[in-house]
Tab-separated table of C-alpha atoms in Angstrom:
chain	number	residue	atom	x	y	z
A	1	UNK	CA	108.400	109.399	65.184
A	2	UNK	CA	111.944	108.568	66.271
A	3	UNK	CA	114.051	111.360	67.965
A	4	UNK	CA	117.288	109.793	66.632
A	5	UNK	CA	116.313	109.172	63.004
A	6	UNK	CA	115.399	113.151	62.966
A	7	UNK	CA	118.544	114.177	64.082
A	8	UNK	CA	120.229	112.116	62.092
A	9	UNK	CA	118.118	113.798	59.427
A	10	UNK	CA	119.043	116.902	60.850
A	11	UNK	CA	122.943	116.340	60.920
A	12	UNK	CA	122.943	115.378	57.107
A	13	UNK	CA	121.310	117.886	56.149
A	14	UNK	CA	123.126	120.543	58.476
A	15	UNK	CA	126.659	119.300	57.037
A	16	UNK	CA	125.336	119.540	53.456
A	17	UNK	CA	124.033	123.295	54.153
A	18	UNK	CA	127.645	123.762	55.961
A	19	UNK	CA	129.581	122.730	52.569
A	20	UNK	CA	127.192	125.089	50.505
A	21	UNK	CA	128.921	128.470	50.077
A	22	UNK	CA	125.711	130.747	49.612
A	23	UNK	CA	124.142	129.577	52.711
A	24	UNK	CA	126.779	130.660	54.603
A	25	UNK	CA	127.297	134.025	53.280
A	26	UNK	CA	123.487	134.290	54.017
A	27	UNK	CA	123.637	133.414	57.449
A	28	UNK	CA	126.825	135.274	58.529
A	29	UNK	CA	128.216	137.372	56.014
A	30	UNK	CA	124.969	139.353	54.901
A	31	UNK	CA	123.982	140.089	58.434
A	32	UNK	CA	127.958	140.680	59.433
A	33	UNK	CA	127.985	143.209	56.745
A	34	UNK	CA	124.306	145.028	56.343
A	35	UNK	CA	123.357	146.589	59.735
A	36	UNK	CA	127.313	148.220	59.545
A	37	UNK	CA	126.985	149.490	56.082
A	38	UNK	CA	123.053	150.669	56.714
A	39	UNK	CA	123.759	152.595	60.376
A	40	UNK	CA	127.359	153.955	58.795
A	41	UNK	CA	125.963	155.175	55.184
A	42	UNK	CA	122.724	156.681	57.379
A	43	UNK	CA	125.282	158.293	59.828
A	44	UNK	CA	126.990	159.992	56.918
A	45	UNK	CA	124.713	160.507	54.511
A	46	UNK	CA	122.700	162.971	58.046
A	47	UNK	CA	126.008	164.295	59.090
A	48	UNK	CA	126.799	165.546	55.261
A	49	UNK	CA	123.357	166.630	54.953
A	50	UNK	CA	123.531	168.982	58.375
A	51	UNK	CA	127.391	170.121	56.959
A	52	UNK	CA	126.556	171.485	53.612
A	53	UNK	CA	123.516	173.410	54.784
A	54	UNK	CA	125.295	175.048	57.376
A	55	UNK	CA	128.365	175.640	54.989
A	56	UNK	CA	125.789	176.656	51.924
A	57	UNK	CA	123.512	178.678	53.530
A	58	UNK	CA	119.724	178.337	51.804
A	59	UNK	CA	119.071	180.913	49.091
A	60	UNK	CA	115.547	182.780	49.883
A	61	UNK	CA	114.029	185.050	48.199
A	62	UNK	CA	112.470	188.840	49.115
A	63	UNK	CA	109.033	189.116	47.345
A	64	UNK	CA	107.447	193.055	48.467
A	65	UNK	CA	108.823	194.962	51.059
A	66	UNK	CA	110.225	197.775	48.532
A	67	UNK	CA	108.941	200.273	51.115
A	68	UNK	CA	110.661	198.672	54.280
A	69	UNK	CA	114.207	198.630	53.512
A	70	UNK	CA	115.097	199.005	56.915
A	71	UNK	CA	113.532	195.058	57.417
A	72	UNK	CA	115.060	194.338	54.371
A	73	UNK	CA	118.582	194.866	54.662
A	74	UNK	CA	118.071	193.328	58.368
A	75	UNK	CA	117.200	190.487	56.828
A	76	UNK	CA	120.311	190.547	54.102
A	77	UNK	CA	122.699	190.862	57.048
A	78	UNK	CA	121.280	187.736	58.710
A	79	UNK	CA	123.847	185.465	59.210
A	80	UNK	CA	122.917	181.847	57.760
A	81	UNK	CA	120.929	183.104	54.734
A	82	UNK	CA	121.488	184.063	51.064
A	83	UNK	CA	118.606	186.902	50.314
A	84	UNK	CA	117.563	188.245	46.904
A	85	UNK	CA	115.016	189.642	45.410
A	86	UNK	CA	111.917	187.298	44.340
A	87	UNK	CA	111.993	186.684	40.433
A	88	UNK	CA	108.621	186.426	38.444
A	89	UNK	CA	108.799	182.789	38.425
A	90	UNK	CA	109.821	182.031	41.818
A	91	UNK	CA	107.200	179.589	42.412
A	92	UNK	CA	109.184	177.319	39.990
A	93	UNK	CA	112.428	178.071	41.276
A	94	UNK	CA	111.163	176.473	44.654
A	95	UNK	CA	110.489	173.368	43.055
A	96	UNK	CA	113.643	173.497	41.188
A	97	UNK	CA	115.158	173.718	44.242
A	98	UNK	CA	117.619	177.190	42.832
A	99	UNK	CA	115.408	179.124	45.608
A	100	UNK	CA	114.576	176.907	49.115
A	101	UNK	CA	112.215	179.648	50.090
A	102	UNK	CA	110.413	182.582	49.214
A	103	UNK	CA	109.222	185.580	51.857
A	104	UNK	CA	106.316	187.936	51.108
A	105	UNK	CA	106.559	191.294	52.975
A	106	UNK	CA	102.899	193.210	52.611
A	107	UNK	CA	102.733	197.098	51.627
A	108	UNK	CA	103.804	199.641	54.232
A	109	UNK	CA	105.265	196.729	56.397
A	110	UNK	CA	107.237	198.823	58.374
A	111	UNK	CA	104.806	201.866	58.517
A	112	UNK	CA	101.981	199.143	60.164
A	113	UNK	CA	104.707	198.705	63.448
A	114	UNK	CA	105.470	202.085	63.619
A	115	UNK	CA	101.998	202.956	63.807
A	116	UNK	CA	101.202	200.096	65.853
A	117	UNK	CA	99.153	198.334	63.673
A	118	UNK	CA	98.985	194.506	62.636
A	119	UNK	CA	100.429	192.917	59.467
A	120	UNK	CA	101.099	189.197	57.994
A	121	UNK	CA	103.695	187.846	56.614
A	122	UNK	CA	103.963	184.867	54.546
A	123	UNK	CA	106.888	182.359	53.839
A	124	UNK	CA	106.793	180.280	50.769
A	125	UNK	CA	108.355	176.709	51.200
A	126	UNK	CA	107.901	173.250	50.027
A	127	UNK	CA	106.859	170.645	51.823
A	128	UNK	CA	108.744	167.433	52.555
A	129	UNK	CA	112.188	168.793	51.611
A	130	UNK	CA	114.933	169.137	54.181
A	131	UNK	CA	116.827	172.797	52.871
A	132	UNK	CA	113.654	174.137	51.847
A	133	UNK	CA	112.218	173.335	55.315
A	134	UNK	CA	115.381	174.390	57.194
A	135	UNK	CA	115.627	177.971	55.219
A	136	UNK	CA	111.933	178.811	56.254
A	137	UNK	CA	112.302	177.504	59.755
A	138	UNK	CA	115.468	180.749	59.791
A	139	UNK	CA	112.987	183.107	58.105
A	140	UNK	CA	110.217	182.057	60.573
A	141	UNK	CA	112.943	182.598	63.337
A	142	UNK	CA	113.966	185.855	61.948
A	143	UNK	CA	110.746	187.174	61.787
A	144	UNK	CA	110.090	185.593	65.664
A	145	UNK	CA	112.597	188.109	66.971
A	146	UNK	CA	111.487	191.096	65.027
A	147	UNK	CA	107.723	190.379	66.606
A	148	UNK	CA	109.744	190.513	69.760
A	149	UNK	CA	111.599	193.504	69.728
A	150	UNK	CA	108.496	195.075	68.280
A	151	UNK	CA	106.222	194.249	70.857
A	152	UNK	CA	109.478	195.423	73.485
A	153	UNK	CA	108.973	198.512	71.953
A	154	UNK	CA	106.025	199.090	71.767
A	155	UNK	CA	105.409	197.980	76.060
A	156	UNK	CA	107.961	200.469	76.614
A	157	UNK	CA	106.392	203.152	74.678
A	158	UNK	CA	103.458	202.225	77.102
A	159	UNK	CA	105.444	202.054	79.758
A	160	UNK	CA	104.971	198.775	80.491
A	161	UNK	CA	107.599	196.050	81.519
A	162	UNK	CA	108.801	194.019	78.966
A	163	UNK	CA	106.862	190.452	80.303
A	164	UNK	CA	103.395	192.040	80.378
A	165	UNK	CA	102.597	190.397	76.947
A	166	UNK	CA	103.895	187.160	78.262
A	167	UNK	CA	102.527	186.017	81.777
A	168	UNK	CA	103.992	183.062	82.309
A	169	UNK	CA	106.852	180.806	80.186
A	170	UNK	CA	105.946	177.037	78.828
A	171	UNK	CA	109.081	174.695	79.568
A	172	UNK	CA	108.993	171.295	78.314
A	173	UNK	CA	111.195	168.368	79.584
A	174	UNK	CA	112.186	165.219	78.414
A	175	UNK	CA	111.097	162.523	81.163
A	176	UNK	CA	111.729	159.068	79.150
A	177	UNK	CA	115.188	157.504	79.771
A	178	UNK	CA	117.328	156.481	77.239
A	179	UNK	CA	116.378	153.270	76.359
A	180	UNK	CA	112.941	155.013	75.369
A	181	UNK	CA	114.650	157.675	73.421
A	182	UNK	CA	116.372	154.930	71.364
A	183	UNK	CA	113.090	152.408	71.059
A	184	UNK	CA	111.639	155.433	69.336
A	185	UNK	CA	114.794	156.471	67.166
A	186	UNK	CA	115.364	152.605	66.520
A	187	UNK	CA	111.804	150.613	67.513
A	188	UNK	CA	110.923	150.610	63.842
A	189	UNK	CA	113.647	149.451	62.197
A	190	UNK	CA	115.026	146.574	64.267
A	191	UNK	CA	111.836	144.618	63.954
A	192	UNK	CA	111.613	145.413	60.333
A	193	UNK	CA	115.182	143.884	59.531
A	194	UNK	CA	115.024	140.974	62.158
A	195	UNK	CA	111.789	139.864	60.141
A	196	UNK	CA	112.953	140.686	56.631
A	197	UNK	CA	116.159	138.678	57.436
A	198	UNK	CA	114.682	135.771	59.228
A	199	UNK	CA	111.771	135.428	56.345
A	200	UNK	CA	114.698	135.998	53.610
A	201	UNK	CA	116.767	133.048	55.432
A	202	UNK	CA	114.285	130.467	55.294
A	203	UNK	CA	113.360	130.755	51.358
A	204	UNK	CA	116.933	129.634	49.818
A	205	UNK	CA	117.421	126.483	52.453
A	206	UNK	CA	113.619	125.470	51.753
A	207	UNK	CA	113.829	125.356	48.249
A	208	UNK	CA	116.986	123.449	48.080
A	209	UNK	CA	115.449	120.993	50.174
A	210	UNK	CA	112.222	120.453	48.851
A	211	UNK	CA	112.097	121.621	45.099
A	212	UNK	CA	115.885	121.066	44.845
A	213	UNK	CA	115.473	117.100	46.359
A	214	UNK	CA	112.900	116.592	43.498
A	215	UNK	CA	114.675	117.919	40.655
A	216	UNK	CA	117.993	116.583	41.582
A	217	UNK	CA	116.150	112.694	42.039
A	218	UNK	CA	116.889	112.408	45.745
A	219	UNK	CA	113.949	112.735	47.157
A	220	UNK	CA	112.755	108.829	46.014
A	221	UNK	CA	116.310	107.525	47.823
A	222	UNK	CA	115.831	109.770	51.360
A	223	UNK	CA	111.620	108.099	51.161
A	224	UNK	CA	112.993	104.919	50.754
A	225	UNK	CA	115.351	105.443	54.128
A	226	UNK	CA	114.309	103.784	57.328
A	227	UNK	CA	113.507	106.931	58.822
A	228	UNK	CA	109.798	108.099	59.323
A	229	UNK	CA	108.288	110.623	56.546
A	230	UNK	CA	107.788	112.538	59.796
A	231	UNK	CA	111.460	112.540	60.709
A	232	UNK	CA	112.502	113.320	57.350
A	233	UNK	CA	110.390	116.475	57.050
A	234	UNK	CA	110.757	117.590	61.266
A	235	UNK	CA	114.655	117.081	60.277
A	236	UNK	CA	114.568	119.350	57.045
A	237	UNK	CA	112.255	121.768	59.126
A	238	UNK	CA	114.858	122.201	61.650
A	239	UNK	CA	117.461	123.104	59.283
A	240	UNK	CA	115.374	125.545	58.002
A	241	UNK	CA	114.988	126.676	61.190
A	242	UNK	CA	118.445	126.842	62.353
A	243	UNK	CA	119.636	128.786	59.504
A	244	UNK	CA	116.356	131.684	60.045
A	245	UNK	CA	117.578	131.783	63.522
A	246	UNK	CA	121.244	131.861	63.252
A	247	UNK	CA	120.565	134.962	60.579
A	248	UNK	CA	118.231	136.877	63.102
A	249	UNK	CA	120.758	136.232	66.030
A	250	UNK	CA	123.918	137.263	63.982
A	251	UNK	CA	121.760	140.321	63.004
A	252	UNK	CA	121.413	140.963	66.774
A	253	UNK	CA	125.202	140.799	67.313
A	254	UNK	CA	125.856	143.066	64.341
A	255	UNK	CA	123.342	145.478	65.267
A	256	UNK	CA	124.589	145.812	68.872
A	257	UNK	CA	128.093	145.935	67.530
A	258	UNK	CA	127.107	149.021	65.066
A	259	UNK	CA	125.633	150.998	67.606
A	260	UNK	CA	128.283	150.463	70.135
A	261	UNK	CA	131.057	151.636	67.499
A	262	UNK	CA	128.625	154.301	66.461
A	263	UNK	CA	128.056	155.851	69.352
A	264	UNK	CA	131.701	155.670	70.522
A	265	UNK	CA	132.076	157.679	67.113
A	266	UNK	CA	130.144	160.244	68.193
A	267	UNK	CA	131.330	160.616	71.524
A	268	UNK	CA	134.418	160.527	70.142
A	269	UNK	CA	134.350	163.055	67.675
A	270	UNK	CA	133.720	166.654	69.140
A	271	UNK	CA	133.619	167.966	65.997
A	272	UNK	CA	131.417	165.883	65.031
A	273	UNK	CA	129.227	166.064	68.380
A	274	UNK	CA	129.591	169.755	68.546
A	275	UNK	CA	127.758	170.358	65.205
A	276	UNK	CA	125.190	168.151	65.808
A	277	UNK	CA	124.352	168.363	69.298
A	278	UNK	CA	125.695	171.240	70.579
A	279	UNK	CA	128.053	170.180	73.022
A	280	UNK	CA	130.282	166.971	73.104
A	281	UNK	CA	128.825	166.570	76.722
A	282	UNK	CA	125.250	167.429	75.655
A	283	UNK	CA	125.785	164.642	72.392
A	284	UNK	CA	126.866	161.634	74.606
A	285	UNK	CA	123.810	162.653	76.736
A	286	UNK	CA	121.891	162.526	74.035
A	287	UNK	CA	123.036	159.264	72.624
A	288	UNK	CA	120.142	156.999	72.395
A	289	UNK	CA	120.273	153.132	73.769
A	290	UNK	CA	118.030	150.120	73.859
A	291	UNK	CA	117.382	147.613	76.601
A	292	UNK	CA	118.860	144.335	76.845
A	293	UNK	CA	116.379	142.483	78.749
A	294	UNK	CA	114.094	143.867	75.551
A	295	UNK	CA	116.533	142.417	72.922
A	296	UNK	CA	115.852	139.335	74.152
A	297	UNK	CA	112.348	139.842	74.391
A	298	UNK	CA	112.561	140.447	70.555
A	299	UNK	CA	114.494	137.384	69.743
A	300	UNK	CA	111.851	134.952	71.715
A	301	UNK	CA	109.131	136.502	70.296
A	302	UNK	CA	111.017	136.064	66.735
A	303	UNK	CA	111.172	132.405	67.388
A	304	UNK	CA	107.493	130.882	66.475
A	305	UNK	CA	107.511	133.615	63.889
A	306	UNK	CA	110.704	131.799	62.585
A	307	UNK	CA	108.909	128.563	62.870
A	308	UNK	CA	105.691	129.764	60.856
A	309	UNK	CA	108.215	131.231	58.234
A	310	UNK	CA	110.167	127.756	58.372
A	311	UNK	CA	106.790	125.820	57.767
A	312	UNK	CA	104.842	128.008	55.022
A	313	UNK	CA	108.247	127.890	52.827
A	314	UNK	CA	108.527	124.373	53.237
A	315	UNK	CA	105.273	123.612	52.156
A	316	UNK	CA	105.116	126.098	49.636
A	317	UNK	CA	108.428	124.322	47.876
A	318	UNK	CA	107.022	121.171	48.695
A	319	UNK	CA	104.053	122.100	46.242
A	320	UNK	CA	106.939	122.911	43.103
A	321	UNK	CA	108.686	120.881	41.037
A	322	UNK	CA	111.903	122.820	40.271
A	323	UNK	CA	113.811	125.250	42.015
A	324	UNK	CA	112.800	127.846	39.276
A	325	UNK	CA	108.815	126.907	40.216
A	326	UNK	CA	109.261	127.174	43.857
A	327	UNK	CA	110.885	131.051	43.210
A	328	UNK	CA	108.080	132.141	41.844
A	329	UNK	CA	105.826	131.086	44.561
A	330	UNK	CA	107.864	132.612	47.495
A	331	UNK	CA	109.148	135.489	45.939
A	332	UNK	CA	105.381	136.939	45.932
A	333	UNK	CA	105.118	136.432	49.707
A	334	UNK	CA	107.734	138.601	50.605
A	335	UNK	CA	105.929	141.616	49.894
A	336	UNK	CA	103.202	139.716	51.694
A	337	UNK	CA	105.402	139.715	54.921
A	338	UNK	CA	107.081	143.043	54.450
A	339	UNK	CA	103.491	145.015	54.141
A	340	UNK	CA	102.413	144.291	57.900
A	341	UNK	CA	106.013	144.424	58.815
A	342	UNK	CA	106.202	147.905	57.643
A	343	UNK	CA	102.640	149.113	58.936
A	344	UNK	CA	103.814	148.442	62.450
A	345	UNK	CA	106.429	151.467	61.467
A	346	UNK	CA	103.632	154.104	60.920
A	347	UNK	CA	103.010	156.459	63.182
A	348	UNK	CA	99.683	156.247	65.198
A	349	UNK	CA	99.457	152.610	64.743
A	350	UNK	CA	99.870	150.948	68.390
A	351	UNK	CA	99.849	147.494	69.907
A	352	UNK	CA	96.316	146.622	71.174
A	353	UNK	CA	94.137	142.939	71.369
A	354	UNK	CA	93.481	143.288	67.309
A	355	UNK	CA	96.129	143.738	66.010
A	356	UNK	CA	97.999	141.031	68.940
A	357	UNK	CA	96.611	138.482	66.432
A	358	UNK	CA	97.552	139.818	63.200
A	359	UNK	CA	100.392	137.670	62.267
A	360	UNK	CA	103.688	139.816	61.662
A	361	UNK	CA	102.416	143.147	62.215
A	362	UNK	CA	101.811	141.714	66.323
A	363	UNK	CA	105.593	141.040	66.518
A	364	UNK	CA	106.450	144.177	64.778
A	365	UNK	CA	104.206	146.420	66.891
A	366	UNK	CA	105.587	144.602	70.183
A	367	UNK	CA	109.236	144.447	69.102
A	368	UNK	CA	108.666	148.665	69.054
A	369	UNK	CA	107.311	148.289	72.570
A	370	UNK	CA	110.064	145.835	73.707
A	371	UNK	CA	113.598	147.462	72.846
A	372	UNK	CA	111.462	150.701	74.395
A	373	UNK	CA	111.784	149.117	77.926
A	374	UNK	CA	108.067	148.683	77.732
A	375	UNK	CA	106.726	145.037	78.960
A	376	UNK	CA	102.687	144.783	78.291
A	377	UNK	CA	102.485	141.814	79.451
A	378	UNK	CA	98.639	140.691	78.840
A	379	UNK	CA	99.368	141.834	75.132
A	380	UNK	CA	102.332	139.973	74.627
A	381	UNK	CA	101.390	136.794	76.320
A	382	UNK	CA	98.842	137.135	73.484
A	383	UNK	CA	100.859	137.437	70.428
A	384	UNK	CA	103.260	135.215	71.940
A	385	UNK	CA	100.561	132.358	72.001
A	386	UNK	CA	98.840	132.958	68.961
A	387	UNK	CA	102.071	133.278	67.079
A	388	UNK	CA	102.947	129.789	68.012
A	389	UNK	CA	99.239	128.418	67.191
A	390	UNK	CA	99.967	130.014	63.840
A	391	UNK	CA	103.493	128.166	63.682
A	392	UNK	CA	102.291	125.118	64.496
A	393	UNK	CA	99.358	124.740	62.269
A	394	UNK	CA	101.637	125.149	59.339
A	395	UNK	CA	103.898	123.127	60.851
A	396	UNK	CA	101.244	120.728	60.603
A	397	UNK	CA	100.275	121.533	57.651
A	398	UNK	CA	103.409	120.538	55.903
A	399	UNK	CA	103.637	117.844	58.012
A	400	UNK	CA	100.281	116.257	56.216
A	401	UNK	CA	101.394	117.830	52.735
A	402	UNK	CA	104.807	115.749	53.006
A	403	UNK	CA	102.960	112.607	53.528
A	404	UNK	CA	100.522	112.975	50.341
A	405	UNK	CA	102.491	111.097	47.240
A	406	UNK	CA	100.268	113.296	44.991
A	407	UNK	CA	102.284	116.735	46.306
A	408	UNK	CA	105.771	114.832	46.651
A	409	UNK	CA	105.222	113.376	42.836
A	410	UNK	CA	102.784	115.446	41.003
A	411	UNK	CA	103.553	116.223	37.345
């Protein structure tokens, strides 16, 4: 192995991928442009989402209650609803969506306070749906507040004071700083890009340069070079390389850039603030953020992955003899990276000594921890070493592969 005669592999190769049009958009322009378009359509797409339910209030439905019209029309005067009364098929109409929610009120609802006894009521939604949820979360509060100015009533019939039902009050507050606030909002979803964009920019620059050297004839004219068969492939590798971590770091930039701009936005807007938040003070206060020092974390740790991603697809092209072969047998392994990628998302699912030495679902499960402000550093010494035993086994392995003439010329 000669240092020089890999570079010099390296170079070529570099200034070839440099002339290519489609790498480049891949390494600049599809990062430049996805992490602005996915943070500004998910900012607008929640912002329209909170506008037109509180501009369309929910439609809900009054099923009973015929002998409490004093609850009823309190409820019809309730500002953020739309109430009627409960067709016969209102169970359909909820999954229609024409009716968010539905509100039983049992027989002599009204009579049962007055005569200080107990009664249930039951609310009708359906689950998973965002208006449905929201109009039974304002019947649930409704309800709420004519417990309590029941129960008022009734301790002062007693003549009670009006905190003898409640002893003491429950406060909760928020003790994690920002950064944590924003690892949670964000923890998923910057691991899951960085690795979907770093596997994605390895498969196009591999194939050309395995599968693509074969069916184009070059690959007999770069063997019969002076340079090593170990040069040759360490120089391809570290194009490959390059070009995975150029992608991940422009991601980076992109990403930081999009939530700078997007929370300026936000701090900037009071309308927009107000409406959400409740307060343009209380909204910049709000405004999550992610550490630095972890951002780096997440881009060392993304390295070896890079590497193993580098190696597999070079091998794996290595293997085909067309462009179109080599497709097929990388195409099937993104799902293969993006299934641990995306169970290091799910809730419940933590870092611990397993899963530190699952490959991808480790660096997805630490990035979380990372951008959190969170350093576990006996955990991530692990997945940081048995990432790069990983990394360089298959470097290794295509290493060997690229010096068998049966893989480099099979038919």
């Amino acid at each position: 192995m000669k240092l020089r005669d890999t570079f010099t592999v390296y170079r070529k190769e570099l200034c070839e991928a440099l002339r290519d049009r489609r790498t480049l958009i891949s390494m600049f322009l599809v990062p430049a442009v996805i992490m602005p378009a996915i943070f500004f359509l998910f900012g607008t797409a929640t912002y329209q989402l909170m506008k037109s339910t509180r501009t369309q209030p929910p439609v809900v439905a009054v099923l009973g209650g015929e002998d409490s019209p004093a609850v009823r029309a309190q409820l019809e005067a309730a500002e953020g609803l739309v109430v009627v009364s409960a067709p016969h098929d209102w169970r359909e109409r909820i999954a229609d969506k024409q009716l968010r929610a539905v509100v039983e009120i049992p027989p002599r609802f009204e009579a049962s306070l007055a005569g200080h006894a107990s009664a249930q009521v039951k609310i009708y939604h359906y689950e998973g749906e965002f208006k449905s949820g929201f109009a039974a979360g304002e019947l649930r509060r409704f309800f709420t507040e004519l417990r309590e100015r029941t129960l008022a009533e009734r301790l002062t019939a007693r003549s009670l004071p009006a905190d003898f039902a409640r002893p003491f009050e429950i406060r909760s507050e928020n003790v994690a700083p920002p950064e944590k606030v924003g690892g949670a909002a964000f923890g998923g979803f910057i691991p899951y890009v960085l690795i979907l964009l770093s596997f994605t920019g390895v498969i196009y620059p591999a194939i050309d340069l395995m599968a693509g050297e074969k069916e184009r004839g070059t690959m007999e004219t770069l063997l019969c070079s002076p340079a090593a068969r170990l040069d040759l492939v360490l120089g391809k590798f570290l194009l490959v390389l390059t070009i995975s971590l150029t992608t991940v770091l422009c991601s980076l930039v992109s990403m930081a850039v999009s939530l700078v701009a997007g929370g300026l936005m936000m701090v900037g807007s009071g309308r927009f603030t107000t409406e959400l938040a409740g307060s343009a003070a209380g909204g910049a206060a709000a405004l999550p953020s992610l550490d630095p020092l972890g951002l780096v974390g997440v881009v060392v740790l993304v390295v070896p992955l890079a590497v193993l991603f580098a190696a597999v697809a070079l091998t794996l092209s290595l293997f085909a003899r067309t462009q179109k072969e080599a497709q097929t047998y990388l195409g099937p392994l993104v799902a293969v990276v993006l299934l641990p990628a995306v169970a290091g998302v799910l809730p419940g699912v933590e870092l611990n000594s397993t899963f530190a030495l699952v490959p991808v679902l480790n660096v997805t499960l630490a990035c979380k921890e990372l951008v959190s402000g969170v350093w576990l550093w006996p955990q991530l010494a692990l997945i940081f070493g048995s990432t790069c035993v990983y990394a360089a086994a298959s470097l290794a392995w295509c290493v060997r592969m690229f010096s068998r003439e049966s893989v480099l010329f099979r038919s």
